[in-house]
Short mmCIF file of C-alpha atoms in Angstrom, two decimals:
data_model
loop_
_atom_site.label_atom_id
_atom_site.label_comp_id
_atom_site.label_asym_id
_atom_site.label_seq_id
_atom_site.Cartn_x
_atom_site.Cartn_y
_atom_site.Cartn_z
CA UNK A 8 1.33 -0.46 -7.32
CA UNK A 9 2.66 1.20 -10.47
CA UNK A 10 -0.91 2.20 -11.63
CA UNK A 11 -2.00 3.11 -8.16
CA UNK A 12 -4.25 6.24 -7.77
CA UNK A 13 -3.30 8.60 -5.11
CA UNK A 14 -5.91 10.93 -3.60
CA UNK A 15 -3.35 13.54 -3.57
CA UNK A 16 -0.65 14.88 -5.52
CA UNK A 17 1.30 16.08 -2.58
CA UNK A 18 1.26 12.39 -1.47
CA UNK A 19 2.21 10.89 -4.40
CA UNK A 20 5.10 13.39 -4.73
CA UNK A 21 6.41 12.49 -1.10
CA UNK A 22 5.75 8.62 -1.78
CA UNK A 23 8.05 9.19 -5.08
CA UNK A 24 10.61 10.94 -3.21
CA UNK A 25 11.12 8.24 -0.67
CA UNK A 26 10.94 5.43 -3.26
CA UNK A 27 14.21 6.75 -4.63
CA UNK A 28 16.16 5.88 -1.77
CA UNK A 29 17.76 2.23 -1.98
CA UNK A 30 15.77 -0.49 -0.48
CA UNK A 31 12.59 1.42 -0.20
CA UNK A 32 9.83 0.18 -2.34
CA UNK A 33 6.54 2.25 -2.91
CA UNK A 34 4.57 0.38 -0.32
CA UNK A 35 7.11 1.21 2.23
CA UNK A 36 7.20 4.70 1.15
CA UNK A 37 3.59 5.12 1.44
CA UNK A 38 3.71 3.57 5.01
CA UNK A 39 6.84 6.16 6.07
CA UNK A 40 4.86 9.04 4.41
CA UNK A 41 1.61 8.22 6.45
CA UNK A 42 3.54 7.69 9.34
CA UNK A 43 5.23 11.28 8.99
CA UNK A 44 1.51 12.74 8.62
CA UNK A 45 0.32 11.18 11.81
CA UNK A 46 2.97 12.89 13.57
CA UNK A 47 3.26 16.67 14.67
CA UNK A 48 4.02 19.12 12.07
CA UNK A 49 7.26 19.98 14.10
CA UNK A 50 8.33 16.57 13.60
CA UNK A 51 8.43 16.59 9.83
CA UNK A 52 10.15 20.33 9.59
CA UNK A 53 13.03 18.77 11.83
CA UNK A 54 13.21 15.90 9.74
CA UNK A 55 13.26 18.03 6.62
CA UNK A 56 15.83 20.57 8.27
CA UNK A 57 18.05 17.35 9.07
CA UNK A 58 18.26 16.37 5.37
CA UNK A 59 18.85 19.95 4.35
CA UNK A 60 21.40 20.73 6.83
CA UNK A 61 23.09 17.45 5.69
CA UNK A 62 23.09 18.30 2.17
CA UNK A 63 24.42 21.92 2.98
CA UNK A 64 26.69 21.78 5.66
CA UNK A 65 28.51 18.27 5.58
CA UNK A 66 32.31 18.62 4.65
CA UNK A 67 34.90 16.14 4.00
CA UNK A 68 38.16 16.01 5.74
CA UNK A 69 40.56 17.36 3.55
CA UNK A 70 43.39 15.36 4.72
CA UNK A 71 41.58 11.77 4.78
CA UNK A 72 38.39 12.20 2.98
CA UNK A 73 36.29 11.12 5.92
CA UNK A 74 32.77 12.91 6.73
CA UNK A 75 33.22 15.94 8.87
CA UNK A 76 31.69 18.85 10.42
CA UNK A 77 35.13 20.67 9.85
CA UNK A 78 37.95 21.02 7.34
CA UNK A 79 39.99 18.54 9.10
CA UNK A 80 38.11 15.58 10.85
CA UNK A 81 38.15 15.01 14.63
CA UNK A 82 40.63 11.87 13.80
CA UNK A 83 43.11 13.70 11.55
CA UNK A 84 43.31 16.62 14.15
CA UNK A 85 43.67 14.37 17.37
CA UNK A 86 47.39 14.79 18.23
CA UNK A 87 47.16 11.59 20.35
CA UNK A 88 46.46 9.32 17.16
CA UNK A 89 49.73 7.93 15.28
CA UNK A 90 50.12 10.06 12.11
CA UNK A 91 52.53 7.31 10.83
CA UNK A 92 50.16 4.70 10.38
CA UNK A 93 47.63 5.04 7.54
CA UNK A 94 44.32 2.88 7.24
CA UNK A 95 43.17 2.78 3.59
CA UNK A 96 39.56 2.20 3.48
CA UNK A 97 36.75 2.15 1.04
CA UNK A 98 34.29 4.48 2.50
CA UNK A 99 33.08 6.16 5.92
CA UNK A 100 31.13 3.32 7.01
CA UNK A 101 34.54 1.13 7.21
CA UNK A 102 36.06 3.93 9.49
CA UNK A 103 33.15 3.87 11.70
CA UNK A 104 33.14 -0.05 11.96
CA UNK A 105 37.02 0.23 12.83
CA UNK A 106 36.65 2.95 14.94
CA UNK A 107 34.05 1.23 16.89
CA UNK A 108 36.61 -1.68 17.68
CA UNK A 109 38.56 0.68 19.83
CA UNK A 110 41.64 -1.04 18.72
CA UNK A 111 43.05 1.24 16.03
CA UNK A 112 45.05 4.50 16.90
CA UNK A 113 46.48 5.48 13.63
CA UNK A 114 44.75 7.75 10.99
CA UNK A 115 42.67 6.73 7.97
CA UNK A 116 42.36 7.60 4.19
CA UNK A 117 38.88 6.96 2.46
CA UNK A 118 39.25 5.96 -1.06
CA UNK A 119 35.62 6.67 -1.84
CA UNK A 120 34.93 3.67 -3.80
CA UNK A 121 37.26 0.60 -5.25
CA UNK A 122 38.54 -0.06 -8.74
CA UNK A 123 35.90 -1.58 -10.67
CA UNK A 124 36.16 -1.79 -14.55
CA UNK A 125 32.36 -3.24 -14.53
CA UNK A 126 31.03 -0.23 -12.78
CA UNK A 127 33.23 2.27 -14.86
CA UNK A 128 35.25 3.44 -11.66
CA UNK A 129 39.22 3.75 -12.30
CA UNK A 130 41.80 5.12 -10.19
CA UNK A 131 41.18 8.67 -11.00
CA UNK A 132 37.87 8.47 -9.33
CA UNK A 133 39.32 7.71 -5.91
CA UNK A 134 41.35 9.63 -3.61
CA UNK A 135 44.56 8.05 -4.73
CA UNK A 136 46.55 11.21 -5.74
CA UNK A 137 46.12 12.93 -2.07
CA UNK A 138 47.02 9.43 -0.70
CA UNK A 139 50.27 9.51 -2.59
CA UNK A 140 50.78 13.35 -1.43
CA UNK A 141 50.76 11.87 1.86
CA UNK A 142 53.22 9.40 1.19
CA UNK A 143 55.48 11.89 -0.37
CA UNK A 144 55.29 14.85 2.28
CA UNK A 145 54.38 13.12 5.56
CA UNK A 146 56.40 10.72 7.62
CA UNK A 147 53.97 7.66 6.76
CA UNK A 148 55.66 4.51 7.97
CA UNK A 149 53.09 1.79 7.56
CA UNK A 150 49.91 1.75 5.18
CA UNK A 151 47.10 -0.85 6.41
CA UNK A 152 44.86 -2.14 3.40
CA UNK A 153 41.41 -2.80 5.00
CA UNK A 154 39.52 -3.28 1.88
CA UNK A 155 36.80 -5.75 1.06
CA UNK A 156 38.18 -9.46 -0.20
CA UNK A 157 36.29 -9.03 -3.48
CA UNK A 158 37.63 -8.90 -6.85
CA UNK A 159 37.11 -4.85 -6.60
CA UNK A 160 39.16 -5.03 -3.25
CA UNK A 161 42.00 -7.04 -4.37
CA UNK A 162 42.37 -5.31 -7.88
CA UNK A 163 42.89 -1.99 -5.74
CA UNK A 164 44.92 -3.67 -3.14
CA UNK A 165 47.26 -4.60 -5.96
CA UNK A 166 47.02 -1.46 -7.79
CA UNK A 167 47.91 0.69 -4.79
CA UNK A 168 50.77 -1.74 -3.84
CA UNK A 169 52.35 -1.46 -7.14
CA UNK A 170 51.86 2.25 -7.34
CA UNK A 171 53.46 2.96 -3.83
CA UNK A 172 56.43 0.49 -4.50
CA UNK A 173 58.82 3.50 -4.63
CA UNK A 174 58.10 4.81 -1.27
CA UNK A 175 59.69 3.59 1.72
CA UNK A 176 56.48 2.36 3.61
CA UNK A 177 55.72 -0.94 5.26
CA UNK A 178 52.57 -2.34 3.48
CA UNK A 179 50.02 -4.53 5.69
CA UNK A 180 46.70 -5.85 5.15
CA UNK A 181 44.01 -6.68 8.11
CA UNK A 182 44.03 -10.17 9.02
CA UNK A 183 41.55 -12.78 7.19
CA UNK A 184 40.68 -15.75 9.19
CA UNK A 185 37.99 -17.91 10.79
CA UNK A 186 35.93 -15.16 12.97
CA UNK A 187 35.96 -15.26 16.68
CA UNK A 188 33.11 -17.40 18.07
CA UNK A 189 32.47 -19.18 14.55
CA UNK A 190 32.42 -22.97 14.48
CA UNK A 191 35.25 -24.45 12.23
CA UNK A 192 32.96 -26.78 10.50
CA UNK A 193 30.87 -23.82 9.12
CA UNK A 194 33.68 -21.54 7.95
CA UNK A 195 34.15 -21.63 4.14
CA UNK A 196 36.91 -23.54 2.70
CA UNK A 197 39.00 -20.46 1.37
CA UNK A 198 38.98 -18.57 4.71
CA UNK A 199 39.76 -21.89 6.75
CA UNK A 200 42.96 -22.55 4.51
CA UNK A 201 43.91 -19.12 4.68
CA UNK A 202 43.67 -19.19 8.31
CA UNK A 203 46.13 -22.23 8.59
CA UNK A 204 48.66 -20.72 5.95
CA UNK A 205 48.58 -17.68 7.86
CA UNK A 206 48.76 -19.42 11.46
CA UNK A 207 50.16 -17.45 14.22
CA UNK A 208 52.32 -18.15 17.30
CA UNK A 209 50.30 -19.44 19.90
CA UNK A 210 51.34 -17.30 22.69
CA UNK A 211 50.27 -14.25 20.62
CA UNK A 212 46.74 -15.26 20.78
CA UNK A 213 46.29 -16.55 24.20
CA UNK A 214 46.99 -13.45 26.01
CA UNK B 18 25.27 0.51 17.19
CA UNK B 19 24.22 2.52 20.37
CA UNK B 20 27.68 3.29 21.14
CA UNK B 21 28.85 4.09 17.56
CA UNK B 22 30.99 6.94 17.23
CA UNK B 23 29.84 9.09 14.45
CA UNK B 24 32.53 11.36 12.50
CA UNK B 25 29.93 14.21 12.50
CA UNK B 26 27.09 15.60 14.35
CA UNK B 27 25.33 16.70 11.22
CA UNK B 28 25.59 13.02 9.98
CA UNK B 29 24.48 11.69 13.47
CA UNK B 30 21.44 13.98 13.67
CA UNK B 31 20.06 13.01 10.17
CA UNK B 32 20.58 9.12 11.05
CA UNK B 33 18.61 9.76 14.25
CA UNK B 34 15.90 11.49 12.20
CA UNK B 35 15.54 8.71 9.67
CA UNK B 36 15.84 5.83 12.54
CA UNK B 37 12.28 7.74 13.88
CA UNK B 38 10.55 6.01 10.90
CA UNK B 39 9.05 2.83 11.55
CA UNK B 40 10.98 -0.33 10.38
CA UNK B 41 14.25 1.63 9.82
CA UNK B 42 16.85 0.78 12.12
CA UNK B 43 20.03 2.77 12.69
CA UNK B 44 21.97 0.52 9.96
CA UNK B 45 19.71 1.33 7.42
CA UNK B 46 19.00 4.85 8.38
CA UNK B 47 23.06 5.22 7.96
CA UNK B 48 22.93 3.78 4.47
CA UNK B 49 20.05 5.92 3.56
CA UNK B 50 21.84 9.07 4.64
CA UNK B 51 24.97 8.17 3.00
CA UNK B 52 22.78 7.50 -0.16
CA UNK B 53 21.55 11.01 0.04
CA UNK B 54 25.25 12.28 0.49
CA UNK B 55 26.39 10.82 -2.60
CA UNK B 56 23.51 12.43 -4.62
CA UNK B 57 23.34 16.02 -6.04
CA UNK B 58 22.57 18.62 -3.36
CA UNK B 59 19.36 19.28 -5.42
CA UNK B 60 17.93 15.83 -4.99
CA UNK B 61 18.31 16.35 -1.13
CA UNK B 62 16.75 19.82 -1.04
CA UNK B 63 13.74 18.00 -3.35
CA UNK B 64 13.27 15.39 -0.70
CA UNK B 65 13.46 17.89 2.24
CA UNK B 66 10.66 20.04 -0.03
CA UNK B 67 8.43 17.11 -0.46
CA UNK B 68 8.20 16.35 3.24
CA UNK B 69 7.72 20.26 4.53
CA UNK B 70 5.11 20.49 1.69
CA UNK B 71 3.38 17.41 2.89
CA UNK B 72 3.32 18.41 6.40
CA UNK B 73 2.17 21.88 5.51
CA UNK B 74 -0.29 21.53 2.64
CA UNK B 75 -1.80 18.07 2.92
CA UNK B 76 -5.55 18.26 3.84
CA UNK B 77 -8.38 15.65 4.99
CA UNK B 78 -11.69 16.09 2.99
CA UNK B 79 -14.10 17.65 5.16
CA UNK B 80 -16.70 15.07 4.04
CA UNK B 81 -14.96 11.68 3.90
CA UNK B 82 -11.68 12.30 5.92
CA UNK B 83 -9.48 11.03 3.15
CA UNK B 84 -6.16 12.53 2.40
CA UNK B 85 -6.62 15.60 -0.11
CA UNK B 86 -5.09 18.43 -2.11
CA UNK B 87 -8.43 20.30 -1.61
CA UNK B 88 -11.28 20.76 1.02
CA UNK B 89 -13.19 18.30 -0.86
CA UNK B 90 -11.50 15.30 -2.14
CA UNK B 91 -11.91 14.42 -5.66
CA UNK B 92 -13.90 11.16 -5.17
CA UNK B 93 -16.48 13.24 -2.90
CA UNK B 94 -16.72 15.94 -5.52
CA UNK B 95 -17.12 13.46 -8.49
CA UNK B 96 -20.77 13.76 -9.56
CA UNK B 97 -20.46 10.39 -11.25
CA UNK B 98 -19.68 8.63 -8.11
CA UNK B 99 -22.70 7.21 -6.20
CA UNK B 100 -23.04 9.33 -3.14
CA UNK B 101 -26.10 6.86 -1.74
CA UNK B 102 -23.30 4.33 -1.00
CA UNK B 103 -20.78 5.03 1.67
CA UNK B 104 -18.00 2.76 2.14
CA UNK B 105 -16.39 2.64 5.70
CA UNK B 106 -12.79 1.98 6.07
CA UNK B 107 -10.07 2.40 8.30
CA UNK B 108 -7.57 4.57 6.64
CA UNK B 109 -6.21 6.16 3.59
CA UNK B 110 -4.45 3.02 2.69
CA UNK B 111 -7.86 1.09 2.46
CA UNK B 112 -9.34 3.58 0.07
CA UNK B 113 -6.35 3.47 -2.15
CA UNK B 114 -6.57 -0.35 -2.23
CA UNK B 115 -10.09 -0.36 -2.85
CA UNK B 116 -10.01 2.21 -5.60
CA UNK B 117 -7.18 0.30 -7.23
CA UNK B 118 -9.76 -2.61 -7.88
CA UNK B 119 -11.86 -0.19 -9.97
CA UNK B 120 -14.95 -2.03 -8.60
CA UNK B 121 -16.44 0.43 -6.45
CA UNK B 122 -18.46 3.54 -7.55
CA UNK B 123 -19.72 4.76 -4.31
CA UNK B 124 -17.97 7.16 -1.48
CA UNK B 125 -15.93 6.67 1.38
CA UNK B 126 -15.89 7.27 5.07
CA UNK B 127 -12.32 7.26 6.73
CA UNK B 128 -12.73 6.40 10.34
CA UNK B 129 -8.97 7.32 11.21
CA UNK B 130 -8.64 4.01 13.24
CA UNK B 131 -10.35 1.22 15.02
CA UNK B 132 -11.85 0.96 18.41
CA UNK B 133 -9.45 -0.60 20.52
CA UNK B 134 -9.65 -0.28 24.43
CA UNK B 135 -6.15 -1.80 24.54
CA UNK B 136 -4.50 0.89 22.58
CA UNK B 137 -6.85 3.42 24.23
CA UNK B 138 -8.63 4.54 20.91
CA UNK B 139 -12.38 4.88 21.72
CA UNK B 140 -15.17 6.05 19.35
CA UNK B 141 -14.78 9.55 20.26
CA UNK B 142 -11.08 9.38 18.57
CA UNK B 143 -12.68 8.27 15.42
CA UNK B 144 -14.69 10.23 12.67
CA UNK B 145 -18.04 8.62 13.83
CA UNK B 146 -19.89 11.76 14.53
CA UNK B 147 -19.37 13.00 10.92
CA UNK B 148 -20.54 9.74 9.48
CA UNK B 149 -23.73 9.93 11.56
CA UNK B 150 -24.18 13.37 10.19
CA UNK B 151 -23.84 12.03 6.88
CA UNK B 152 -26.37 9.57 7.78
CA UNK B 153 -28.85 12.22 9.10
CA UNK B 154 -28.52 14.85 6.53
CA UNK B 155 -27.63 12.86 3.24
CA UNK B 156 -29.68 10.20 1.23
CA UNK B 157 -27.53 7.45 2.24
CA UNK B 158 -29.05 4.01 1.32
CA UNK B 159 -26.08 1.57 2.34
CA UNK B 160 -23.06 1.60 4.66
CA UNK B 161 -20.51 -1.12 3.68
CA UNK B 162 -18.11 -1.84 6.31
CA UNK B 163 -14.71 -2.80 5.03
CA UNK B 164 -12.85 -3.24 8.23
CA UNK B 165 -10.45 -5.71 8.91
CA UNK B 166 -11.19 -9.08 10.40
CA UNK B 167 -9.46 -8.50 13.69
CA UNK B 168 -11.08 -8.10 17.02
CA UNK B 169 -10.74 -4.56 16.79
CA UNK B 170 -12.42 -4.25 13.47
CA UNK B 171 -15.23 -6.35 14.71
CA UNK B 172 -15.95 -4.49 17.73
CA UNK B 173 -16.14 -1.23 15.51
CA UNK B 174 -18.56 -3.01 12.87
CA UNK B 175 -20.49 -3.91 15.87
CA UNK B 176 -20.43 -0.72 17.65
CA UNK B 177 -21.56 1.27 14.27
CA UNK B 178 -24.17 -1.31 13.42
CA UNK B 179 -25.66 -0.66 16.83
CA UNK B 180 -25.28 2.96 16.91
CA UNK B 181 -26.80 3.60 13.41
CA UNK B 182 -29.75 1.11 13.95
CA UNK B 183 -32.35 3.92 13.88
CA UNK B 184 -31.44 5.01 10.34
CA UNK B 185 -33.19 3.67 7.23
CA UNK B 186 -30.09 2.39 5.91
CA UNK B 187 -28.95 -0.95 4.46
CA UNK B 188 -25.85 -2.46 6.29
CA UNK B 189 -23.28 -4.82 4.61
CA UNK B 190 -19.81 -5.98 4.96
CA UNK B 191 -17.19 -7.01 2.10
CA UNK B 192 -17.33 -10.73 1.38
CA UNK B 193 -15.07 -13.07 3.23
CA UNK B 194 -13.75 -16.25 1.61
CA UNK B 195 -11.15 -18.13 -0.03
CA UNK B 196 -8.86 -15.77 -1.95
CA UNK B 197 -9.14 -15.89 -5.54
CA UNK B 198 -6.08 -18.05 -7.03
CA UNK B 199 -5.36 -19.64 -3.55
CA UNK B 200 -5.54 -23.66 -3.08
CA UNK B 201 -8.41 -24.98 -0.66
CA UNK B 202 -6.04 -27.05 1.34
CA UNK B 203 -3.80 -23.88 2.26
CA UNK B 204 -7.00 -21.84 3.32
CA UNK B 205 -7.15 -21.33 7.10
CA UNK B 206 -10.19 -23.24 8.59
CA UNK B 207 -12.11 -19.97 9.85
CA UNK B 208 -12.01 -18.47 6.33
CA UNK B 209 -12.89 -21.76 4.64
CA UNK B 210 -15.61 -22.48 7.02
CA UNK B 211 -17.16 -18.77 6.35
CA UNK B 212 -16.76 -19.63 2.76
CA UNK B 213 -19.14 -22.37 3.17
CA UNK B 214 -21.93 -20.83 5.07
CA UNK B 215 -21.60 -17.63 2.85
CA UNK B 216 -21.58 -19.72 -0.40
CA UNK B 217 -23.12 -17.82 -3.73
CA UNK B 218 -25.42 -19.02 -6.62
CA UNK B 219 -23.00 -20.80 -9.07
CA UNK B 220 -24.15 -18.39 -12.15
CA UNK B 221 -23.20 -15.38 -10.02
CA UNK B 222 -19.55 -16.42 -9.99
CA UNK B 223 -19.40 -17.99 -13.22
CA UNK B 224 -19.81 -14.77 -15.26
#
C-alpha cells in the first residue's frame, strides 16, 4: 500500500496521522478515516476535541505521577486510603488494573517505565527521586513492588530495594503463582515451581 | 472493562471517543490514548487537526462521487482518461484498489453502497440518478460493473442492468476466476466452475 494513490491530500493526511498510532496499519487507518467521514461532522469535531483536550488539560498527580484531572489525584487525596502503604507500578494501566480488583486500599507510585539499558532507560528517567522523598518525609511503612516479572522488572525491583535499604520500610512484592482458575498441567514450570516454594498455610486460602 | 475506574474524566472521554471507531475495543482505545499522551503535544494537535480538516474540507466529486479535494476529482478532470468507459464501484476503497493496478484508463462512478433490503438500503440511497444523467447526456459507450460477488452486489448489478437497458451502452463485469498465483485445489468450487465456463483463448493470456 505504500505507493497507493489517494484521491485526496486531506484523506491521505488523515490516514497518515492514524497510521502513526501503534498497531494501526495503513489499511486499518483508511477504514477508520472512511468511518469518520460517514458520520455526522459533529462526531468528528467531538473526536478531535477529545484529543486536543487530552493533550492540553491532562495532568500527572504531583504525588504519585498517576494521570489525573487535578494536581493531586483522587487516590492520593482520599483520606480513607492508607497512606502508609505505597504500591510501586510501571504505568497508569497497572494502577487501573489494580484498582479494578477493589482489593487494595493503599496509595500508588507510578515509575513511568522500567530500568532497561537496552532501551536506554536509566533510573534518572523514572520517578525514583520523588519516591525517595516520600520515604524521607512521609510515614511510609510498606513498599509493595508490583512490576512485571521480566528482566527489566526484576532489575528495577532490585535497584529500588538496594537504594532504599537505609529506610525503615518493609518491602514486599505481589504474590506469583498459578492463576486462579488455571489447570496445573498448563502452568509454566517456573511459575509452578515458585508456587510450591511460596506455599501458604491452607486455612488462609480456604476462607 | 465496563466498570473500569478511570483516574481522569478527560482520559475516559478520549478512550470513549476512540472506542466508537470500528474494531477498536476499550483496551485498544486506552493503549492508543496513552500513546498519544506519551508524544509531544504538537503531535496530538496535528492528529486532531487532520480529523477536523477531514470533516470540514473533504468533498465528493460532483461527477463520480469519489472523495476529492475539489469539486471535480483528479480522475474526472483528467483529459487523458477515457470518458466513454465508466466503472461502477461500491465505494472509494474500490476506486483506490483499481487505480493501484494501473490497468484502467476510464472513469468511475461511486454508488456509495449496494442495494440491500436487509440493511434498508434502496436504489434511492445510491447515486443511481446521477449515473443515469451521465448515460443520457454524455457519450458513454461502456459500463463496467465492478461490484462484490455477494447477494447485494448481484442484486445491484441486475437492478442497474435492467434500469439502463434503454441506453445504447455495452455492459460488462470484471472477470471472475481463480486468482493469479493461487493453487487450483484450494480454489472454491463456484469460482473454479465459473473460470471453466468463462475460459479465454490461450494466446490472450500467454502474452
